[in-house]
Amino acid sequence: MDISLFDFELPEELIAQTPLEARDQARLLVVDRKNKTTSHKVFHDILDYLRPGDVLVRNNTKVIPARLIGTKVETKGKVEVLLLHEVPEEGKDVWECLVGNSHSVKVGSHCQFGEGKLSCECIGVFAEGIRHMKFSYQGIFLEVLEELGQMPLPPYIKKQCEDKSSYQTVYAKVPGSAAAPTAGFHFTKELFAECEDKGVEVVDITLDIGLGTFRPVKVNDTKDHVMHTETYHVPSQAAERLNKAKAEGRRIIAIGTTSVRTLESVYQKYGKFVACEEATSIFISPGYEFKAVDAITFA
């Protein structure tokens, strides 16, 4: 399918740069496909479209402040490093990173951040700015990142968040993502409580969001696109509850594309939901037959 069919012009001035204090008061566009009508609501009204017995599946990944601005030790030049995911098979504290001006970062190059509180050495060079970096630090790595790192915001957000929690979902729990599952931003703890009062189940899975979020599709036809790989984890309790819902004919509603990607990957491979920790490169494009998910919420 020609990717130009997906083109959509969104005026820059209509892109919100800061979140609402009341997350669930963001705008909600409801499309009635049967009657071909649209209506404007607020996100809290999503309760009106959920039924008792529905299962909401959310990705509980937590964004780490993975964007580091520092200097190259050898040249004193500025360097920007975006941590994507750990590469444990290459040793402790080795991360796959996306490096700005990467042509000058070769095997053996050193970078430092926060006046040396955190440093790294390039141990592997790959195409399109990808480098494997081995990090050195004192203390606990995630605590050092919290002090020195910035949130890796999407390119259409021009200013760093004053409060890092505003670029997390309220249910973020498992650190590991280079970007947030943004479809869940508008849910609040109170809204989830109302969902459960209505008889809607809430199930957590985890998918670490990585490089693909920052890379555009560079081919003209979707069939030629090679999808990036991301790791996911489905707990045993989640698999049991999802299989029970499927057997009883209840709707499984994924919050965002990362939850869809996880559920469809598992169901496509096993024909049911199973507890697992694996990787997926699934690419869902028009014409795909959904096996696991009955509906999806977008933001």
PDB file of C-alpha atoms in Angstrom:
ATOM      1  CA  MET A   1       0.000   0.000   0.000  1.00  0.00           C
ATOM      2  CA  ASP A   2       1.328   3.437  -0.999  1.00  0.00           C
ATOM      3  CA  ILE A   3       2.379   5.304   2.157  1.00  0.00           C
ATOM      4  CA  SER A   4       1.106   8.582   0.667  1.00  0.00           C
ATOM      5  CA  LEU A   5      -2.391   7.273   1.436  1.00  0.00           C
ATOM      6  CA  PHE A   6      -1.580   7.775   5.117  1.00  0.00           C
ATOM      7  CA  ASP A   7      -0.594  11.442   4.726  1.00  0.00           C
ATOM      8  CA  PHE A   8      -2.440  13.799   7.056  1.00  0.00           C
ATOM      9  CA  GLU A   9      -1.686  17.473   7.519  1.00  0.00           C
ATOM     10  CA  LEU A  10      -1.952  18.603  11.137  1.00  0.00           C
ATOM     11  CA  PRO A  11      -1.265  22.327  11.682  1.00  0.00           C
ATOM     12  CA  GLU A  12       1.565  22.811  14.170  1.00  0.00           C
ATOM     13  CA  GLU A  13      -0.469  25.246  16.250  1.00  0.00           C
ATOM     14  CA  LEU A  14      -2.994  22.475  16.971  1.00  0.00           C
ATOM     15  CA  ILE A  15      -0.405  20.178  18.557  1.00  0.00           C
ATOM     16  CA  ALA A  16      -0.655  20.467  22.347  1.00  0.00           C
ATOM     17  CA  GLN A  17       2.739  21.198  23.917  1.00  0.00           C
ATOM     18  CA  THR A  18       1.741  20.703  27.550  1.00  0.00           C
ATOM     19  CA  PRO A  19      -0.683  18.254  29.160  1.00  0.00           C
ATOM     20  CA  LEU A  20      -3.929  19.257  30.818  1.00  0.00           C
ATOM     21  CA  GLU A  21      -3.838  19.144  34.600  1.00  0.00           C
ATOM     22  CA  ALA A  22      -6.987  17.006  34.489  1.00  0.00           C
ATOM     23  CA  ARG A  23      -5.891  14.347  32.025  1.00  0.00           C
ATOM     24  CA  ASP A  24      -9.355  12.933  31.415  1.00  0.00           C
ATOM     25  CA  GLN A  25     -10.705  16.309  30.272  1.00  0.00           C
ATOM     26  CA  ALA A  26      -8.789  16.186  26.992  1.00  0.00           C
ATOM     27  CA  ARG A  27     -10.879  16.157  23.838  1.00  0.00           C
ATOM     28  CA  LEU A  28     -12.354  12.901  22.567  1.00  0.00           C
ATOM     29  CA  LEU A  29     -13.541  12.513  18.975  1.00  0.00           C
ATOM     30  CA  VAL A  30     -16.149   9.783  18.595  1.00  0.00           C
ATOM     31  CA  VAL A  31     -16.679   8.368  15.105  1.00  0.00           C
ATOM     32  CA  ASP A  32     -19.894   6.451  14.447  1.00  0.00           C
ATOM     33  CA  ARG A  33     -18.876   4.300  11.486  1.00  0.00           C
ATOM     34  CA  LYS A  34     -22.367   2.914  10.971  1.00  0.00           C
ATOM     35  CA  ASN A  35     -24.078   6.278  10.675  1.00  0.00           C
ATOM     36  CA  LYS A  36     -20.968   8.076   9.364  1.00  0.00           C
ATOM     37  CA  THR A  37     -21.171  10.817  11.969  1.00  0.00           C
ATOM     38  CA  THR A  38     -18.737  12.355  14.416  1.00  0.00           C
ATOM     39  CA  SER A  39     -19.248  13.939  17.814  1.00  0.00           C
ATOM     40  CA  HIS A  40     -16.980  15.804  20.217  1.00  0.00           C
ATOM     41  CA  LYS A  41     -16.679  14.630  23.804  1.00  0.00           C
ATOM     42  CA  VAL A  42     -14.110  14.687  26.610  1.00  0.00           C
ATOM     43  CA  PHE A  43     -12.012  11.620  27.329  1.00  0.00           C
ATOM     44  CA  HIS A  44     -13.836  10.818  30.571  1.00  0.00           C
ATOM     45  CA  ASP A  45     -16.862  10.036  28.387  1.00  0.00           C
ATOM     46  CA  ILE A  46     -15.109   6.866  27.236  1.00  0.00           C
ATOM     47  CA  LEU A  47     -16.988   5.219  30.096  1.00  0.00           C
ATOM     48  CA  ASP A  48     -20.133   5.503  27.978  1.00  0.00           C
ATOM     49  CA  TYR A  49     -18.578   3.221  25.363  1.00  0.00           C
ATOM     50  CA  LEU A  50     -17.338   0.497  27.715  1.00  0.00           C
ATOM     51  CA  ARG A  51     -19.483  -2.451  28.792  1.00  0.00           C
ATOM     52  CA  PRO A  52     -19.470  -4.623  31.911  1.00  0.00           C
ATOM     53  CA  GLY A  53     -17.203  -7.583  31.207  1.00  0.00           C
ATOM     54  CA  ASP A  54     -14.873  -5.692  28.865  1.00  0.00           C
ATOM     55  CA  VAL A  55     -11.154  -6.134  29.494  1.00  0.00           C
ATOM     56  CA  LEU A  56      -8.934  -3.072  29.176  1.00  0.00           C
ATOM     57  CA  VAL A  57      -5.317  -4.012  28.460  1.00  0.00           C
ATOM     58  CA  ARG A  58      -2.668  -1.419  29.252  1.00  0.00           C
ATOM     59  CA  ASN A  59       1.096  -1.301  28.702  1.00  0.00           C
ATOM     60  CA  ASN A  60       2.633  -0.540  32.095  1.00  0.00           C
ATOM     61  CA  THR A  61       6.081   0.321  30.739  1.00  0.00           C
ATOM     62  CA  LYS A  62       7.818   3.323  32.277  1.00  0.00           C
ATOM     63  CA  VAL A  63       9.881   5.792  30.279  1.00  0.00           C
ATOM     64  CA  ILE A  64      13.435   6.272  31.481  1.00  0.00           C
ATOM     65  CA  PRO A  65      15.113   9.705  31.038  1.00  0.00           C
ATOM     66  CA  ALA A  66      17.111   8.173  28.212  1.00  0.00           C
ATOM     67  CA  ARG A  67      18.314  11.308  26.387  1.00  0.00           C
ATOM     68  CA  LEU A  68      21.823  12.279  27.447  1.00  0.00           C
ATOM     69  CA  ILE A  69      23.644  15.464  26.386  1.00  0.00           C
ATOM     70  CA  GLY A  70      27.386  15.438  26.967  1.00  0.00           C
ATOM     71  CA  THR A  71      30.800  15.742  25.373  1.00  0.00           C
ATOM     72  CA  LYS A  72      33.181  13.504  23.447  1.00  0.00           C
ATOM     73  CA  VAL A  73      36.256  13.062  25.594  1.00  0.00           C
ATOM     74  CA  GLU A  74      38.689  12.998  22.664  1.00  0.00           C
ATOM     75  CA  THR A  75      37.414  16.124  20.834  1.00  0.00           C
ATOM     76  CA  LYS A  76      35.432  18.010  23.527  1.00  0.00           C
ATOM     77  CA  GLY A  77      32.611  18.254  20.983  1.00  0.00           C
ATOM     78  CA  LYS A  78      28.948  18.001  21.958  1.00  0.00           C
ATOM     79  CA  VAL A  79      27.291  14.591  21.749  1.00  0.00           C
ATOM     80  CA  GLU A  80      23.712  13.422  22.162  1.00  0.00           C
ATOM     81  CA  VAL A  81      23.029   9.811  23.093  1.00  0.00           C
ATOM     82  CA  LEU A  82      19.589   8.198  23.260  1.00  0.00           C
ATOM     83  CA  LEU A  83      19.462   4.906  25.150  1.00  0.00           C
ATOM     84  CA  LEU A  84      17.228   2.386  23.378  1.00  0.00           C
ATOM     85  CA  HIS A  85      17.609  -0.904  25.226  1.00  0.00           C
ATOM     86  CA  GLU A  86      20.153  -2.986  27.103  1.00  0.00           C
ATOM     87  CA  VAL A  87      22.279  -5.564  25.276  1.00  0.00           C
ATOM     88  CA  PRO A  88      23.073  -7.986  28.138  1.00  0.00           C
ATOM     89  CA  GLU A  89      24.635 -10.553  25.822  1.00  0.00           C
ATOM     90  CA  GLU A  90      27.502  -8.081  25.274  1.00  0.00           C
ATOM     91  CA  GLY A  91      28.130  -7.573  28.967  1.00  0.00           C
ATOM     92  CA  LYS A  92      26.940  -5.586  31.960  1.00  0.00           C
ATOM     93  CA  ASP A  93      25.850  -1.974  31.365  1.00  0.00           C
ATOM     94  CA  VAL A  94      25.979  -2.236  27.565  1.00  0.00           C
ATOM     95  CA  TRP A  95      23.165  -0.366  25.780  1.00  0.00           C
ATOM     96  CA  GLU A  96      22.110   0.012  22.181  1.00  0.00           C
ATOM     97  CA  CYS A  97      21.973   3.760  21.559  1.00  0.00           C
ATOM     98  CA  LEU A  98      21.009   6.203  18.843  1.00  0.00           C
ATOM     99  CA  VAL A  99      23.835   8.752  18.611  1.00  0.00           C
ATOM    100  CA  GLY A 100      23.638  12.225  17.070  1.00  0.00           C
ATOM    101  CA  ASN A 101      26.517  13.169  14.730  1.00  0.00           C
ATOM    102  CA  SER A 102      27.433   9.521  14.980  1.00  0.00           C
ATOM    103  CA  HIS A 103      30.078   9.640  12.218  1.00  0.00           C
ATOM    104  CA  SER A 104      32.596  10.874  14.797  1.00  0.00           C
ATOM    105  CA  VAL A 105      31.728   8.198  17.364  1.00  0.00           C
ATOM    106  CA  LYS A 106      33.795   5.143  16.492  1.00  0.00           C
ATOM    107  CA  VAL A 107      34.827   2.014  18.370  1.00  0.00           C
ATOM    108  CA  GLY A 108      36.982   3.232  21.243  1.00  0.00           C
ATOM    109  CA  SER A 109      35.393   6.702  21.401  1.00  0.00           C
ATOM    110  CA  HIS A 110      34.515   7.932  24.890  1.00  0.00           C
ATOM    111  CA  CYS A 111      31.708  10.265  26.006  1.00  0.00           C
ATOM    112  CA  GLN A 112      30.943  11.761  29.378  1.00  0.00           C
ATOM    113  CA  PHE A 113      27.919  13.368  30.983  1.00  0.00           C
ATOM    114  CA  GLY A 114      27.423  15.481  34.104  1.00  0.00           C
ATOM    115  CA  GLU A 115      31.121  16.294  34.462  1.00  0.00           C
ATOM    116  CA  GLY A 116      32.015  12.621  34.475  1.00  0.00           C
ATOM    117  CA  LYS A 117      29.293  11.311  36.769  1.00  0.00           C
ATOM    118  CA  LEU A 118      28.376   9.057  33.841  1.00  0.00           C
ATOM    119  CA  SER A 119      30.645   7.990  30.992  1.00  0.00           C
ATOM    120  CA  CYS A 120      30.575   5.483  28.169  1.00  0.00           C
ATOM    121  CA  GLU A 121      32.782   3.846  25.571  1.00  0.00           C
ATOM    122  CA  CYS A 122      31.681   2.865  22.067  1.00  0.00           C
ATOM    123  CA  ILE A 123      32.213  -0.871  21.582  1.00  0.00           C
ATOM    124  CA  GLY A 124      30.140  -1.432  18.438  1.00  0.00           C
ATOM    125  CA  VAL A 125      29.256   0.566  15.299  1.00  0.00           C
ATOM    126  CA  PHE A 126      26.115  -0.087  13.255  1.00  0.00           C
ATOM    127  CA  ALA A 127      24.187   1.641  10.483  1.00  0.00           C
ATOM    128  CA  GLU A 128      21.905   4.683  10.854  1.00  0.00           C
ATOM    129  CA  GLY A 129      23.559   6.100  13.957  1.00  0.00           C
ATOM    130  CA  ILE A 130      23.243   2.994  16.113  1.00  0.00           C
ATOM    131  CA  ARG A 131      26.087   2.364  18.552  1.00  0.00           C
ATOM    132  CA  HIS A 132      26.646  -0.096  21.371  1.00  0.00           C
ATOM    133  CA  MET A 133      27.917   1.837  24.387  1.00  0.00           C
ATOM    134  CA  LYS A 134      29.338   0.454  27.638  1.00  0.00           C
ATOM    135  CA  PHE A 135      28.507   2.756  30.552  1.00  0.00           C
ATOM    136  CA  SER A 136      30.485   3.468  33.721  1.00  0.00           C
ATOM    137  CA  TYR A 137      29.102   5.211  36.803  1.00  0.00           C
ATOM    138  CA  GLN A 138      29.021   5.282  40.577  1.00  0.00           C
ATOM    139  CA  GLY A 139      25.876   4.130  42.375  1.00  0.00           C
ATOM    140  CA  ILE A 140      22.626   2.944  40.754  1.00  0.00           C
ATOM    141  CA  PHE A 141      22.289   3.441  36.998  1.00  0.00           C
ATOM    142  CA  LEU A 142      18.637   4.495  36.961  1.00  0.00           C
ATOM    143  CA  GLU A 143      19.265   7.007  39.734  1.00  0.00           C
ATOM    144  CA  VAL A 144      22.137   8.513  37.741  1.00  0.00           C
ATOM    145  CA  LEU A 145      19.868   8.731  34.699  1.00  0.00           C
ATOM    146  CA  GLU A 146      17.179  10.466  36.756  1.00  0.00           C
ATOM    147  CA  GLU A 147      19.739  13.106  37.693  1.00  0.00           C
ATOM    148  CA  LEU A 148      21.408  13.627  34.310  1.00  0.00           C
ATOM    149  CA  GLY A 149      18.998  12.412  31.632  1.00  0.00           C
ATOM    150  CA  GLN A 150      16.151  14.126  29.831  1.00  0.00           C
ATOM    151  CA  MET A 151      12.878  12.595  28.702  1.00  0.00           C
ATOM    152  CA  PRO A 152      13.116  11.527  25.022  1.00  0.00           C
ATOM    153  CA  LEU A 153      10.154  13.528  23.752  1.00  0.00           C
ATOM    154  CA  PRO A 154       8.719  13.056  20.242  1.00  0.00           C
ATOM    155  CA  PRO A 155       9.909  15.627  17.662  1.00  0.00           C
ATOM    156  CA  TYR A 156       6.594  17.525  17.650  1.00  0.00           C
ATOM    157  CA  ILE A 157       7.000  18.418  21.354  1.00  0.00           C
ATOM    158  CA  LYS A 158       9.439  21.324  21.445  1.00  0.00           C
ATOM    159  CA  LYS A 159      10.010  21.832  25.166  1.00  0.00           C
ATOM    160  CA  GLN A 160      11.153  19.483  27.911  1.00  0.00           C
ATOM    161  CA  CYS A 161       8.602  18.665  30.611  1.00  0.00           C
ATOM    162  CA  GLU A 162       9.156  20.539  33.861  1.00  0.00           C
ATOM    163  CA  ASP A 163       7.765  17.505  35.659  1.00  0.00           C
ATOM    164  CA  LYS A 164       9.029  14.212  34.197  1.00  0.00           C
ATOM    165  CA  SER A 165       5.905  12.437  35.446  1.00  0.00           C
ATOM    166  CA  SER A 166       3.795  14.352  32.917  1.00  0.00           C
ATOM    167  CA  TYR A 167       5.375  12.187  30.194  1.00  0.00           C
ATOM    168  CA  GLN A 168       4.344   8.976  31.968  1.00  0.00           C
ATOM    169  CA  THR A 169       1.010   7.205  32.180  1.00  0.00           C
ATOM    170  CA  VAL A 170      -0.484   7.081  35.677  1.00  0.00           C
ATOM    171  CA  TYR A 171       0.026   3.306  35.608  1.00  0.00           C
ATOM    172  CA  ALA A 172       3.691   3.340  34.469  1.00  0.00           C
ATOM    173  CA  LYS A 173       5.529   0.766  36.547  1.00  0.00           C
ATOM    174  CA  VAL A 174       8.276  -1.162  34.718  1.00  0.00           C
ATOM    175  CA  PRO A 175      11.268   1.014  33.626  1.00  0.00           C
ATOM    176  CA  GLY A 176      12.674   0.355  30.167  1.00  0.00           C
ATOM    177  CA  SER A 177      11.114   2.454  27.404  1.00  0.00           C
ATOM    178  CA  ALA A 178      12.607   5.193  25.256  1.00  0.00           C
ATOM    179  CA  ALA A 179       9.126   6.638  24.669  1.00  0.00           C
ATOM    180  CA  ALA A 180       5.741   6.594  26.354  1.00  0.00           C
ATOM    181  CA  PRO A 181       2.650   4.588  25.339  1.00  0.00           C
ATOM    182  CA  THR A 182       0.868   7.884  24.670  1.00  0.00           C
ATOM    183  CA  ALA A 183      -2.593   6.390  24.114  1.00  0.00           C
ATOM    184  CA  GLY A 184      -2.822   5.920  27.877  1.00  0.00           C
ATOM    185  CA  PHE A 185      -2.014   9.517  28.823  1.00  0.00           C
ATOM    186  CA  HIS A 186      -5.650  10.525  29.310  1.00  0.00           C
ATOM    187  CA  PHE A 187      -6.561   7.823  31.795  1.00  0.00           C
ATOM    188  CA  THR A 188      -6.521   8.740  35.478  1.00  0.00           C
ATOM    189  CA  LYS A 189      -6.530   6.531  38.560  1.00  0.00           C
ATOM    190  CA  GLU A 190     -10.060   7.743  39.282  1.00  0.00           C
ATOM    191  CA  LEU A 191     -11.195   6.836  35.768  1.00  0.00           C
ATOM    192  CA  PHE A 192      -9.804   3.331  36.136  1.00  0.00           C
ATOM    193  CA  ALA A 193     -11.679   3.009  39.435  1.00  0.00           C
ATOM    194  CA  GLU A 194     -14.889   4.024  37.659  1.00  0.00           C
ATOM    195  CA  CYS A 195     -14.196   1.459  34.939  1.00  0.00           C
ATOM    196  CA  GLU A 196     -13.818  -1.292  37.516  1.00  0.00           C
ATOM    197  CA  ASP A 197     -16.995  -0.124  39.308  1.00  0.00           C
ATOM    198  CA  LYS A 198     -18.774  -0.591  35.979  1.00  0.00           C
ATOM    199  CA  GLY A 199     -17.493  -4.184  35.741  1.00  0.00           C
ATOM    200  CA  VAL A 200     -14.607  -3.524  33.355  1.00  0.00           C
ATOM    201  CA  GLU A 201     -11.459  -5.556  34.069  1.00  0.00           C
ATOM    202  CA  VAL A 202      -8.006  -3.957  33.806  1.00  0.00           C
ATOM    203  CA  VAL A 203      -5.037  -6.128  32.802  1.00  0.00           C
ATOM    204  CA  ASP A 204      -1.371  -5.105  32.594  1.00  0.00           C
ATOM    205  CA  ILE A 205       1.233  -6.279  30.098  1.00  0.00           C
ATOM    206  CA  THR A 206       4.627  -4.725  29.292  1.00  0.00           C
ATOM    207  CA  LEU A 207       6.233  -3.757  25.997  1.00  0.00           C
ATOM    208  CA  ASP A 208       9.418  -1.670  25.988  1.00  0.00           C
ATOM    209  CA  ILE A 209       9.093   1.010  23.320  1.00  0.00           C
ATOM    210  CA  GLY A 210      12.265   1.531  21.330  1.00  0.00           C
ATOM    211  CA  LEU A 211      13.858   2.736  18.125  1.00  0.00           C
ATOM    212  CA  GLY A 212      10.858   2.445  15.818  1.00  0.00           C
ATOM    213  CA  THR A 213       9.136   5.341  17.578  1.00  0.00           C
ATOM    214  CA  PHE A 214      11.861   7.692  16.330  1.00  0.00           C
ATOM    215  CA  ARG A 215      12.282   6.332  12.816  1.00  0.00           C
ATOM    216  CA  PRO A 216      10.052   7.267   9.866  1.00  0.00           C
ATOM    217  CA  VAL A 217       8.915   4.758   7.239  1.00  0.00           C
ATOM    218  CA  LYS A 218      11.393   5.253   4.372  1.00  0.00           C
ATOM    219  CA  VAL A 219       9.829   3.075   1.680  1.00  0.00           C
ATOM    220  CA  ASN A 220       7.034   3.951  -0.739  1.00  0.00           C
ATOM    221  CA  ASP A 221       5.079   0.729  -0.215  1.00  0.00           C
ATOM    222  CA  THR A 222       4.204  -0.638   3.232  1.00  0.00           C
ATOM    223  CA  LYS A 223       4.969  -4.202   2.114  1.00  0.00           C
ATOM    224  CA  ASP A 224       8.642  -3.226   1.809  1.00  0.00           C
ATOM    225  CA  HIS A 225       8.892  -1.835   5.330  1.00  0.00           C
ATOM    226  CA  VAL A 226      10.972  -3.824   7.829  1.00  0.00           C
ATOM    227  CA  MET A 227       9.456  -3.325  11.265  1.00  0.00           C
ATOM    228  CA  HIS A 228      11.641  -2.762  14.322  1.00  0.00           C
ATOM    229  CA  THR A 229      11.819  -5.296  17.140  1.00  0.00           C
ATOM    230  CA  GLU A 230      10.644  -4.659  20.692  1.00  0.00           C
ATOM    231  CA  THR A 231      10.564  -6.910  23.755  1.00  0.00           C
ATOM    232  CA  TYR A 232       7.398  -7.686  25.703  1.00  0.00           C
ATOM    233  CA  HIS A 233       6.287  -9.556  28.800  1.00  0.00           C
ATOM    234  CA  VAL A 234       2.902 -11.139  29.441  1.00  0.00           C
ATOM    235  CA  PRO A 235       2.466 -12.287  33.099  1.00  0.00           C
ATOM    236  CA  SER A 236       0.699 -15.589  33.787  1.00  0.00           C
ATOM    237  CA  GLN A 237      -2.217 -13.907  35.567  1.00  0.00           C
ATOM    238  CA  ALA A 238      -2.784 -11.601  32.569  1.00  0.00           C
ATOM    239  CA  ALA A 239      -2.765 -14.571  30.161  1.00  0.00           C
ATOM    240  CA  GLU A 240      -5.295 -16.457  32.298  1.00  0.00           C
ATOM    241  CA  ARG A 241      -7.680 -13.510  32.539  1.00  0.00           C
ATOM    242  CA  LEU A 242      -7.447 -12.791  28.804  1.00  0.00           C
ATOM    243  CA  ASN A 243      -8.080 -16.427  27.847  1.00  0.00           C
ATOM    244  CA  LYS A 244     -11.108 -16.495  30.154  1.00  0.00           C
ATOM    245  CA  ALA A 245     -12.498 -13.322  28.576  1.00  0.00           C
ATOM    246  CA  LYS A 246     -11.934 -14.715  25.068  1.00  0.00           C
ATOM    247  CA  ALA A 247     -13.669 -18.006  25.968  1.00  0.00           C
ATOM    248  CA  GLU A 248     -16.654 -16.086  27.372  1.00  0.00           C
ATOM    249  CA  GLY A 249     -16.959 -13.846  24.312  1.00  0.00           C
ATOM    250  CA  ARG A 250     -16.119 -10.664  26.194  1.00  0.00           C
ATOM    251  CA  ARG A 251     -14.399  -7.760  24.435  1.00  0.00           C
ATOM    252  CA  ILE A 252     -10.648  -7.264  24.776  1.00  0.00           C
ATOM    253  CA  ILE A 253      -9.858  -3.575  24.352  1.00  0.00           C
ATOM    254  CA  ALA A 254      -6.230  -2.541  23.990  1.00  0.00           C
ATOM    255  CA  ILE A 255      -5.076   0.865  25.175  1.00  0.00           C
ATOM    256  CA  GLY A 256      -2.866   1.958  22.292  1.00  0.00           C
ATOM    257  CA  THR A 257      -0.844   0.276  19.590  1.00  0.00           C
ATOM    258  CA  THR A 258       1.844  -1.137  21.900  1.00  0.00           C
ATOM    259  CA  SER A 259      -0.753  -3.208  23.744  1.00  0.00           C
ATOM    260  CA  VAL A 260      -2.164  -4.328  20.385  1.00  0.00           C
ATOM    261  CA  ARG A 261       1.298  -5.289  19.188  1.00  0.00           C
ATOM    262  CA  THR A 262       1.911  -7.441  22.253  1.00  0.00           C
ATOM    263  CA  LEU A 263      -1.448  -9.214  22.266  1.00  0.00           C
ATOM    264  CA  GLU A 264      -1.511  -9.909  18.530  1.00  0.00           C
ATOM    265  CA  SER A 265       2.088 -11.186  18.587  1.00  0.00           C
ATOM    266  CA  VAL A 266       1.303 -13.711  21.319  1.00  0.00           C
ATOM    267  CA  TYR A 267      -2.004 -14.868  19.845  1.00  0.00           C
ATOM    268  CA  GLN A 268      -0.565 -15.127  16.340  1.00  0.00           C
ATOM    269  CA  LYS A 269       2.243 -17.354  17.607  1.00  0.00           C
ATOM    270  CA  TYR A 270       0.388 -19.583  20.094  1.00  0.00           C
ATOM    271  CA  GLY A 271      -3.300 -19.393  19.143  1.00  0.00           C
ATOM    272  CA  LYS A 272      -4.041 -18.262  22.684  1.00  0.00           C
ATOM    273  CA  PHE A 273      -2.602 -16.022  25.385  1.00  0.00           C
ATOM    274  CA  VAL A 274       0.392 -17.480  27.205  1.00  0.00           C
ATOM    275  CA  ALA A 275       2.783 -16.188  29.846  1.00  0.00           C
ATOM    276  CA  CYS A 276       5.979 -15.267  28.016  1.00  0.00           C
ATOM    277  CA  GLU A 277       8.839 -12.825  27.657  1.00  0.00           C
ATOM    278  CA  GLU A 278       9.807 -12.507  24.003  1.00  0.00           C
ATOM    279  CA  ALA A 279      10.454 -10.058  21.161  1.00  0.00           C
ATOM    280  CA  THR A 280       8.212  -9.033  18.276  1.00  0.00           C
ATOM    281  CA  SER A 281       8.666  -7.417  14.896  1.00  0.00           C
ATOM    282  CA  ILE A 282       5.003  -7.714  13.909  1.00  0.00           C
ATOM    283  CA  PHE A 283       3.818  -5.133  11.365  1.00  0.00           C
ATOM    284  CA  ILE A 284       0.072  -4.502  11.360  1.00  0.00           C
ATOM    285  CA  SER A 285      -1.160  -2.760   8.222  1.00  0.00           C
ATOM    286  CA  PRO A 286      -4.546  -2.437   6.463  1.00  0.00           C
ATOM    287  CA  GLY A 287      -6.028  -5.843   5.654  1.00  0.00           C
ATOM    288  CA  TYR A 288      -4.650  -7.496   8.789  1.00  0.00           C
ATOM    289  CA  GLU A 289      -7.110  -9.844  10.506  1.00  0.00           C
ATOM    290  CA  PHE A 290      -7.105  -9.220  14.248  1.00  0.00           C
ATOM    291  CA  LYS A 291      -7.078 -12.372  16.345  1.00  0.00           C
ATOM    292  CA  ALA A 292      -6.612 -11.139  19.889  1.00  0.00           C
ATOM    293  CA  VAL A 293      -8.058  -7.636  20.096  1.00  0.00           C
ATOM    294  CA  ASP A 294     -11.659  -6.550  19.592  1.00  0.00           C
ATOM    295  CA  ALA A 295     -11.155  -2.790  19.959  1.00  0.00           C
ATOM    296  CA  ILE A 296      -8.472  -0.196  20.610  1.00  0.00           C
ATOM    297  CA  THR A 297      -8.357   3.221  22.234  1.00  0.00           C
ATOM    298  CA  PHE A 298      -6.198   5.888  20.579  1.00  0.00           C
ATOM    299  CA  ALA A 299      -4.849   9.232  21.708  1.00  0.00           C
TER     300      ALA A 299
END
